[in-house]
Short mmCIF file of C-alpha atoms in Angstrom, two decimals:
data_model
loop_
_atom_site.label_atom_id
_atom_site.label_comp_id
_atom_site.label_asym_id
_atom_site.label_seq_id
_atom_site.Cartn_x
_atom_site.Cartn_y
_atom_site.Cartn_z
CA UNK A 229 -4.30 -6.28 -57.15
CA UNK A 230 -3.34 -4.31 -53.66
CA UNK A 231 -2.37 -5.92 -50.56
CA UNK A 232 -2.92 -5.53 -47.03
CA UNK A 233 -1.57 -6.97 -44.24
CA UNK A 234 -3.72 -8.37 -41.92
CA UNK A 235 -3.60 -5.84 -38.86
CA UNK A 236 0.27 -5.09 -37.33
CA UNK A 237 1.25 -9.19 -38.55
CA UNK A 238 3.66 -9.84 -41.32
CA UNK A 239 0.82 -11.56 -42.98
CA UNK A 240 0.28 -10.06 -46.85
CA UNK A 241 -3.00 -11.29 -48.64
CA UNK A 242 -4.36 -9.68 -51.72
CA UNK A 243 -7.46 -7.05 -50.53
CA UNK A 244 -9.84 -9.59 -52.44
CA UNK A 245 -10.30 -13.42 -50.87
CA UNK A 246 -12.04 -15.97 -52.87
CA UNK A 247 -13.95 -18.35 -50.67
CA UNK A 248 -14.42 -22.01 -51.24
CA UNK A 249 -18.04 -22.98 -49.97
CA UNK A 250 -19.69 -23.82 -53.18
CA UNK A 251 -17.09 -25.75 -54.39
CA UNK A 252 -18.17 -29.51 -54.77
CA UNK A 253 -21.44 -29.25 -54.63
CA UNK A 254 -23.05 -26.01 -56.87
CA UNK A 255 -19.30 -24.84 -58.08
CA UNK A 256 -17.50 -27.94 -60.11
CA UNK A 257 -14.12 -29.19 -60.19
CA UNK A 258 -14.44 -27.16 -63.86
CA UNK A 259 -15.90 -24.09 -62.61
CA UNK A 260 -13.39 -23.76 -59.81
CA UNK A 261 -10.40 -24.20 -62.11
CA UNK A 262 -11.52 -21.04 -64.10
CA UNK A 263 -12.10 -19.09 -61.13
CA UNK A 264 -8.91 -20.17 -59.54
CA UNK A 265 -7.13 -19.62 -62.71
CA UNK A 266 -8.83 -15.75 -63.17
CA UNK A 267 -8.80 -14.55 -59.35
CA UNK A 268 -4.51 -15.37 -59.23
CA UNK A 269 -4.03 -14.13 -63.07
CA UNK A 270 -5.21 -11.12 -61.48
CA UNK A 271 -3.17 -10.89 -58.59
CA UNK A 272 -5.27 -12.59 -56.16
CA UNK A 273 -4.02 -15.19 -53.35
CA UNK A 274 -5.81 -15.68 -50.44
CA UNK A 275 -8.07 -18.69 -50.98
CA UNK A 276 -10.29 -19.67 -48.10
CA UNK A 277 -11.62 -23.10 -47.45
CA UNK A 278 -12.51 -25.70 -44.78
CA UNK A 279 -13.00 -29.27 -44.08
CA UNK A 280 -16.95 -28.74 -43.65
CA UNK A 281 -17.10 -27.30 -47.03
CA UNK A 282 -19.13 -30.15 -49.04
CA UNK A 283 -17.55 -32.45 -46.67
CA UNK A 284 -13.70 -31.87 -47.49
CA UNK A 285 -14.36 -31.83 -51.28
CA UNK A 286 -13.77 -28.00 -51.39
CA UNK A 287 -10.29 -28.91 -50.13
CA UNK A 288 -9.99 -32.00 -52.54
CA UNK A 289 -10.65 -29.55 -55.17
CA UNK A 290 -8.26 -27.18 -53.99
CA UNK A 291 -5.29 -29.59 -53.58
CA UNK A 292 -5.54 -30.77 -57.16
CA UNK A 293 -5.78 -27.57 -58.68
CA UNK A 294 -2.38 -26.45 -56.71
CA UNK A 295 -0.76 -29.27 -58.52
CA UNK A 296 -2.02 -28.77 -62.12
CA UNK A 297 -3.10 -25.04 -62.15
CA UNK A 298 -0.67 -22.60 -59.56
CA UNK A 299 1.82 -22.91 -57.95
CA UNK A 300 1.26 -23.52 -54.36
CA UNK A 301 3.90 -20.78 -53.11
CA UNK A 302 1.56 -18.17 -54.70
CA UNK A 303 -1.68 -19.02 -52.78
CA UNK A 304 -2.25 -17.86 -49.08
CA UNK A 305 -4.54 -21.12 -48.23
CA UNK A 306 -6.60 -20.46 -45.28
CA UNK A 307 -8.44 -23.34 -43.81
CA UNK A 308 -10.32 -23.97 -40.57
CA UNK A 309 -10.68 -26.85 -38.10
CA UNK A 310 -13.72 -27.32 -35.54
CA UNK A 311 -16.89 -28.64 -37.14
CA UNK A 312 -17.26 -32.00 -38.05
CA UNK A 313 -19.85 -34.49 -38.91
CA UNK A 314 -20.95 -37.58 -36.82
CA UNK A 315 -23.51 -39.38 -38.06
CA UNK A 316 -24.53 -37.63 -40.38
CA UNK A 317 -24.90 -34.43 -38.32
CA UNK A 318 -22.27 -31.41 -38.28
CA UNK A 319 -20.89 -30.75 -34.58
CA UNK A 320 -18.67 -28.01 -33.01
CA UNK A 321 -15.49 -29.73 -31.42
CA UNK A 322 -12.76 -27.87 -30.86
CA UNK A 323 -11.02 -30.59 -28.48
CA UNK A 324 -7.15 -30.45 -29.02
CA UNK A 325 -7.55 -33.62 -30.69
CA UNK A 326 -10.57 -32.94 -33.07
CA UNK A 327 -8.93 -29.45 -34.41
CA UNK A 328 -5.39 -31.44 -34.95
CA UNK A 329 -7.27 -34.65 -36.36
CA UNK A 330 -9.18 -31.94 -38.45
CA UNK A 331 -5.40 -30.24 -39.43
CA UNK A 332 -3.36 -33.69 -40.51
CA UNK A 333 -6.87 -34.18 -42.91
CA UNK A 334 -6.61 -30.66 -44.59
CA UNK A 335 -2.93 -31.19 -45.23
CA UNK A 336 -4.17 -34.37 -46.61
CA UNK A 337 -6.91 -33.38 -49.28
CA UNK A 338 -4.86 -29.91 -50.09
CA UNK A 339 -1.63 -31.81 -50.42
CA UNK A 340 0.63 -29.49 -49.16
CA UNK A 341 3.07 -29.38 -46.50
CA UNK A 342 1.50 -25.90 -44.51
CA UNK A 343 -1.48 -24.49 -44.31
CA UNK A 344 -0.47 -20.37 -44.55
CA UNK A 345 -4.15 -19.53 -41.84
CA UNK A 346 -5.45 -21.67 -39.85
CA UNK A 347 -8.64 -21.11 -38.57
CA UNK A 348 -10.37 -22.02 -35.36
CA UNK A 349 -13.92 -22.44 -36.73
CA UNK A 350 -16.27 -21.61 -34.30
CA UNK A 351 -16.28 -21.18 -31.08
CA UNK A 352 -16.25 -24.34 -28.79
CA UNK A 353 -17.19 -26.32 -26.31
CA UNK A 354 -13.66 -27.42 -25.11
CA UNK A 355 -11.68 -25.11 -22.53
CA UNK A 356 -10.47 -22.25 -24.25
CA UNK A 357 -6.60 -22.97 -22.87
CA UNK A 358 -6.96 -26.37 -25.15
CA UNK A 359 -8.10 -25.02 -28.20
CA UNK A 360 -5.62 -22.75 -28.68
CA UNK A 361 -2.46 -25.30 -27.38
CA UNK A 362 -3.73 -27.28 -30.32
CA UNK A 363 -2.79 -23.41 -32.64
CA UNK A 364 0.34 -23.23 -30.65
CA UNK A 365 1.33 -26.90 -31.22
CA UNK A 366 0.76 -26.94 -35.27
CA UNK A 367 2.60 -23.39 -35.58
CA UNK A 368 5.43 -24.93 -33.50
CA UNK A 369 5.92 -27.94 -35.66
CA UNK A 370 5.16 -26.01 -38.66
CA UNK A 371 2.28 -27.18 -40.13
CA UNK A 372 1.06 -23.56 -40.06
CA UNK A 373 1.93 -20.35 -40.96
CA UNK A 374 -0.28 -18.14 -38.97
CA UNK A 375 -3.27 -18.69 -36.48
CA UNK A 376 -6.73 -17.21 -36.53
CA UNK A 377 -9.99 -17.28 -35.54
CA UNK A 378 -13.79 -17.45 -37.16
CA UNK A 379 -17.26 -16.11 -35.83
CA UNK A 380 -16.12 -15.52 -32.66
CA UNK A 381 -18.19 -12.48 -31.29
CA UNK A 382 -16.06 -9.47 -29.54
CA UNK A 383 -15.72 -10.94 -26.17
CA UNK A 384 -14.65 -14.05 -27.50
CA UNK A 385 -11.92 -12.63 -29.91
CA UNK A 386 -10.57 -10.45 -27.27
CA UNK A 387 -10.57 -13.63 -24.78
CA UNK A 388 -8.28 -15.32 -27.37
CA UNK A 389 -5.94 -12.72 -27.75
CA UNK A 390 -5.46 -12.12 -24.54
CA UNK A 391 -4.57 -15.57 -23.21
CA UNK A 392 -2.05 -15.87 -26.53
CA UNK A 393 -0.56 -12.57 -25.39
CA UNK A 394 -0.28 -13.56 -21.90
CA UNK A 395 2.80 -15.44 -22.41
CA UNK A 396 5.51 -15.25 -25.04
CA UNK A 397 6.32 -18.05 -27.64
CA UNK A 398 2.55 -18.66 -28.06
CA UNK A 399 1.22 -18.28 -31.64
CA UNK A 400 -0.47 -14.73 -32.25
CA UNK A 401 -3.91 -14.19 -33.25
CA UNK A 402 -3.75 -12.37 -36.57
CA UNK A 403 -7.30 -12.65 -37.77
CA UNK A 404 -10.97 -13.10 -37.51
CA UNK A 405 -13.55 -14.14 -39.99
CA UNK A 406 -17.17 -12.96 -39.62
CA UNK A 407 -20.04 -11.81 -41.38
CA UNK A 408 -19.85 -8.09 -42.41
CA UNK A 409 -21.85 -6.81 -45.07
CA UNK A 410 -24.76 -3.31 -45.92
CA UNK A 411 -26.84 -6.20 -44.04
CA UNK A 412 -25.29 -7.51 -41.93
CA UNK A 413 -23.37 -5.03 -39.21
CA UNK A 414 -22.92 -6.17 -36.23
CA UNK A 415 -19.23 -7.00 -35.76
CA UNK A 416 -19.25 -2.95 -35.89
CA UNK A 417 -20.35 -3.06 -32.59
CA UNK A 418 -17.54 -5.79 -30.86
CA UNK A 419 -15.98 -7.50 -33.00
CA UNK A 420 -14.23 -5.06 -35.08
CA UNK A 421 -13.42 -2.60 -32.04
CA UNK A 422 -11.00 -5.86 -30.45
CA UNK A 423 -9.87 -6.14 -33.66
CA UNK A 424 -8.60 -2.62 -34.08
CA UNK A 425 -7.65 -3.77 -30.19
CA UNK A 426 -5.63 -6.51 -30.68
CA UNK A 427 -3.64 -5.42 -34.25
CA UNK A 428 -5.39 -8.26 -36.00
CA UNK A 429 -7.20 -8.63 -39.65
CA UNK A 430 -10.44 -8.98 -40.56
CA UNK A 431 -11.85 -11.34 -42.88
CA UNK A 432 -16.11 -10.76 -43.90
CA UNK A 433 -17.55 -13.71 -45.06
CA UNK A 434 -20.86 -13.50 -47.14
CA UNK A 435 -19.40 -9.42 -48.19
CA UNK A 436 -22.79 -9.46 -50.82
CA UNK A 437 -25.56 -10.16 -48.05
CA UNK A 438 -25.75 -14.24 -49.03
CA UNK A 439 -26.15 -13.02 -52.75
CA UNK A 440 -28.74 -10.31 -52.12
CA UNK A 441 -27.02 -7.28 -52.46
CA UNK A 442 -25.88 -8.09 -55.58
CA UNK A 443 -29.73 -7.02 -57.01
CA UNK A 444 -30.39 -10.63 -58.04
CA UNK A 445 -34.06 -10.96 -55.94
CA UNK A 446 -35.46 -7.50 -56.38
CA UNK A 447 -38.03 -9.12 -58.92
CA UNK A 448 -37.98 -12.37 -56.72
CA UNK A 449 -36.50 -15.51 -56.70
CA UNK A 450 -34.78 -16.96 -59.42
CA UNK A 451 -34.18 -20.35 -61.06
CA UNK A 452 -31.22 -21.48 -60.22
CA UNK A 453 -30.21 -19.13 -57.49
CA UNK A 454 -28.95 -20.07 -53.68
CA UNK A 455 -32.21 -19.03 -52.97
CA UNK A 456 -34.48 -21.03 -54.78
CA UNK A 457 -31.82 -24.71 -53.79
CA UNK A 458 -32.89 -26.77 -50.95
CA UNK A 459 -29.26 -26.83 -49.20
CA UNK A 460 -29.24 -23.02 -49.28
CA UNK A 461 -32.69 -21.43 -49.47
CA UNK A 462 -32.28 -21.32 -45.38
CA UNK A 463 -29.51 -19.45 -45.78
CA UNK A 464 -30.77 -16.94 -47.87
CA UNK A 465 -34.01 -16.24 -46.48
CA UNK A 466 -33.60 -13.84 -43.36
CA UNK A 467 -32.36 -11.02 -45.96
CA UNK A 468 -35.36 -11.14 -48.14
CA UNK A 469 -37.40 -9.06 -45.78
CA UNK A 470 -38.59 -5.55 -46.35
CA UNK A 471 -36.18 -4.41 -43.91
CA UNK A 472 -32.98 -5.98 -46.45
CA UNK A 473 -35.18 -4.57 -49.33
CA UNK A 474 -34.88 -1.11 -48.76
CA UNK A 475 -30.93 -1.29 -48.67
CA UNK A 476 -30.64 -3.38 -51.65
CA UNK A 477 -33.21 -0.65 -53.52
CA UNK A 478 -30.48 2.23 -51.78
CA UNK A 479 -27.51 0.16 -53.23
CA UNK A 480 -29.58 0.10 -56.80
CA UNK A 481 -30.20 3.87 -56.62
CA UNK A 482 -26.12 4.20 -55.67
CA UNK A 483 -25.38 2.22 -58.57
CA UNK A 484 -27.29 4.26 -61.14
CA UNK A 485 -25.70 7.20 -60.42
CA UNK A 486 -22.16 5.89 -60.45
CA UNK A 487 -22.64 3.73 -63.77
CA UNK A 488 -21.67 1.08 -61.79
CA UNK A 489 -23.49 -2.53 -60.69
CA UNK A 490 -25.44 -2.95 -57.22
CA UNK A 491 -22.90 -5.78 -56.95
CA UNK A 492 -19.66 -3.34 -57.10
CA UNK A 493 -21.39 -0.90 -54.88
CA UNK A 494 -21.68 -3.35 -52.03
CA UNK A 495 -18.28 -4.88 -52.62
CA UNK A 496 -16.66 -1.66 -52.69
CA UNK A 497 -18.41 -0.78 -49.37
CA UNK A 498 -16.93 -3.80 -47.76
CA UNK A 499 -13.64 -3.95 -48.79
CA UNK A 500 -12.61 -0.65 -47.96
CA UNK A 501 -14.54 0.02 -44.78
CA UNK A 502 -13.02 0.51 -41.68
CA UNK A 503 -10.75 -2.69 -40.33
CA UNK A 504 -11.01 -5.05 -43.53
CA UNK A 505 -8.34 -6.53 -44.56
CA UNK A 506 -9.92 -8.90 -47.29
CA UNK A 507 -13.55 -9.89 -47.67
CA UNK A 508 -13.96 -13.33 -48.78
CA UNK A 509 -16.28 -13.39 -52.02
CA UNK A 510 -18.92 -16.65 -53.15
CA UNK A 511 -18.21 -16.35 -57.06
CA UNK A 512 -19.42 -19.39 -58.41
CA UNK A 513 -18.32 -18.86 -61.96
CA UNK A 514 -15.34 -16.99 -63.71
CA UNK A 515 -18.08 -14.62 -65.58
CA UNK A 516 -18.76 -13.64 -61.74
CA UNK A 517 -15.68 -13.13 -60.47
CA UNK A 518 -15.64 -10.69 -63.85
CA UNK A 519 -17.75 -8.46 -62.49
CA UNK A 520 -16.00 -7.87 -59.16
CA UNK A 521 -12.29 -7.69 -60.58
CA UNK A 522 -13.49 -4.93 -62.69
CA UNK A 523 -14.07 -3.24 -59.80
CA UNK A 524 -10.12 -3.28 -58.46
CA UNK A 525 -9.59 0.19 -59.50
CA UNK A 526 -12.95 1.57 -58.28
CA UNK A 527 -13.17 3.50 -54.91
CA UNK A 528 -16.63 4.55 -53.56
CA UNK A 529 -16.96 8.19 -53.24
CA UNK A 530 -17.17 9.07 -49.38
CA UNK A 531 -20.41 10.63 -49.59
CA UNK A 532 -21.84 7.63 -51.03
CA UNK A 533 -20.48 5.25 -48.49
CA UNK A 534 -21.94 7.64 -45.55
CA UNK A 535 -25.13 7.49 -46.91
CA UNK A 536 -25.07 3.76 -46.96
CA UNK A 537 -24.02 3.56 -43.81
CA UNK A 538 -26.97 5.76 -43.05
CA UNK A 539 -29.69 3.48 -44.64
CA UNK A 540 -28.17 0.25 -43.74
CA UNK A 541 -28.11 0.89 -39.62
CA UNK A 542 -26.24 4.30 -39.05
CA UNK A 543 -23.02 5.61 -38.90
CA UNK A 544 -19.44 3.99 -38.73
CA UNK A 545 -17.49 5.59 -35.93
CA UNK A 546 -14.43 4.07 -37.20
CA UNK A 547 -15.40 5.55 -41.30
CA UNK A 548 -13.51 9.24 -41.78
CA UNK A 549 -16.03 11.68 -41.58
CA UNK A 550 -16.98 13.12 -45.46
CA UNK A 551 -15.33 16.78 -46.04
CA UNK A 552 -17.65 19.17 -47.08
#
């Protein structure tokens, strides 16, 4: 599998992340091992996680299968700090002391000694200046590797990088984790431009539309889907509307004339747009990580991606224009 760096740091990932959010609660402790044990037979490394992921069990999960099914110094383990629950409810706190608190846990479940990117989670309510002493602290000590961000808009990202910049020995912003997908565009607009800014990597989360683009719901919504669960039908929902439709049916259309899936189409359109460094995907099983390692040696034809761009919201400054 390629690598990429993620923007001007010495940080190498493979161009494929597999994310963690399923895992202990729709993705078991089974399930997990044989998509752990596919994604890094086939060169894959970054694994992305966090503590709110089915309450720390993702991590659990993770941790044991770095003792009994890879070896740790061939994962890139990205975490995040930030949300947590109290009573019952899940809260932003990105107090010096929550995101640390939040840090010694993570080393805890994923027992290791380092976590390789560590995330802040959201943007917070504590002063900015805090949040990121708390990055600057765990990099100094050596708990962590590298120090990133996650869903922080373009004014936010570029805030951060600024004040880390602004004085040396403080620990470098290297990345940012959003949503990017056909259906979701936005960071086009801020988010990737201070990226390109600031030299850092970018990380899309939820690269298939929350499962849509992969085809799945053309014919409605199916048994057993995120969809059709109570803990994720929310989630799903807002790209079910006629407006999400007509991209999907433009991805299908793509896909027949390539001899490809809907699901490579849209992958391949995320992971080698403009700025990406390594889209994090939701495979739930090893038969669907199948379908998007086949797609490692695929490229989407220019033309095709242009016209995707077209349907899906416009064009992408930052995309190479096609030749004629």
């Amino acid at each position: 599998m390629l690598r990429r760096n993620a923007g001007t740091s010495g940080l190498s990932t493979s161009r494929m992340g597999l994310g963690t959010m399923t895992w202990g609660r729709d993705t078991s402790k089974e399930d997990a091992r044989g998509l752990l044990r596919a994604f890094t037979e086939a060169g894959g490394d970054l694994v992305d996680t966090a503590p709110a992921y089915a309450r720390g069990e993702a991590e659990r999960i993770l941790g044991v299968l770095m003792k009994t099914e890879v070896n740790r110094d061939d994962i890139v383990v990205a975490t995040k700090a930030g949300f947590t629950f109290r009573d019952g409810v899940r809260v932003i706190d990105t107090s010096r002391r929550a995101l640390l608190d939040d840090l010694h846990e993570s080393l805890r479940r994923l027992r290791t000694d380092h976590i390789d990117l560590w995330q802040v989670h959201a943007w917070g309510p504590a002063p900015l200046e805090e949040t990121l002493a708390a990055l600057d602290h765990a990099v100094t000590v050596g708990d962590v590797r590298y120090a990133g961000v996650s869903n922080f808009v373009g004014w936010q990202t570029a805030s951060a990088a600024t004040w880390q910049e602004a004085f040396p020995g403080r620990a470098r912003i290297v990345g940012n984790q959003v949503e990017y997908s056909l259906l979701a565009r936005r960071a086009e607009v801020e988010v990737l431009p201070a990226i390109r800014h600031f030299g850092m990597g970018f990380f899309p989360w939820s690269p298939m539309g929350r499962g849509v683009l992969t085809g799945k719901y053309r014919g409605g919504v199916p048994r057993g889907s995120r969809a059709a669960s109570d803990h994720f039908g929310w989630y799903v929902e807002p790209y079910l509307e006629p407006r999400s439709r007509a991209v999907v049916e433009a991805v299908a259309k793509a896909a027949d004339g390539l001899g490809i899936t809907p699901l490579q189409v849209a992958w391949l359109w995320v992971r080698d747009a403009p700025g990406v460094t390594a889209p994090l995907l939701g495979a739930r099983t090893a038969e669907q990580l199948a379908e998007y390692l086949a797609a490692e040696e695929m490229e989407l034809p220019v033309p095709i991606a242009a016209a995707l761009d077209d349907v899906s919201g416009g064009p992408n400054d930052a995309r190479p224009a096609p030749t004629a």
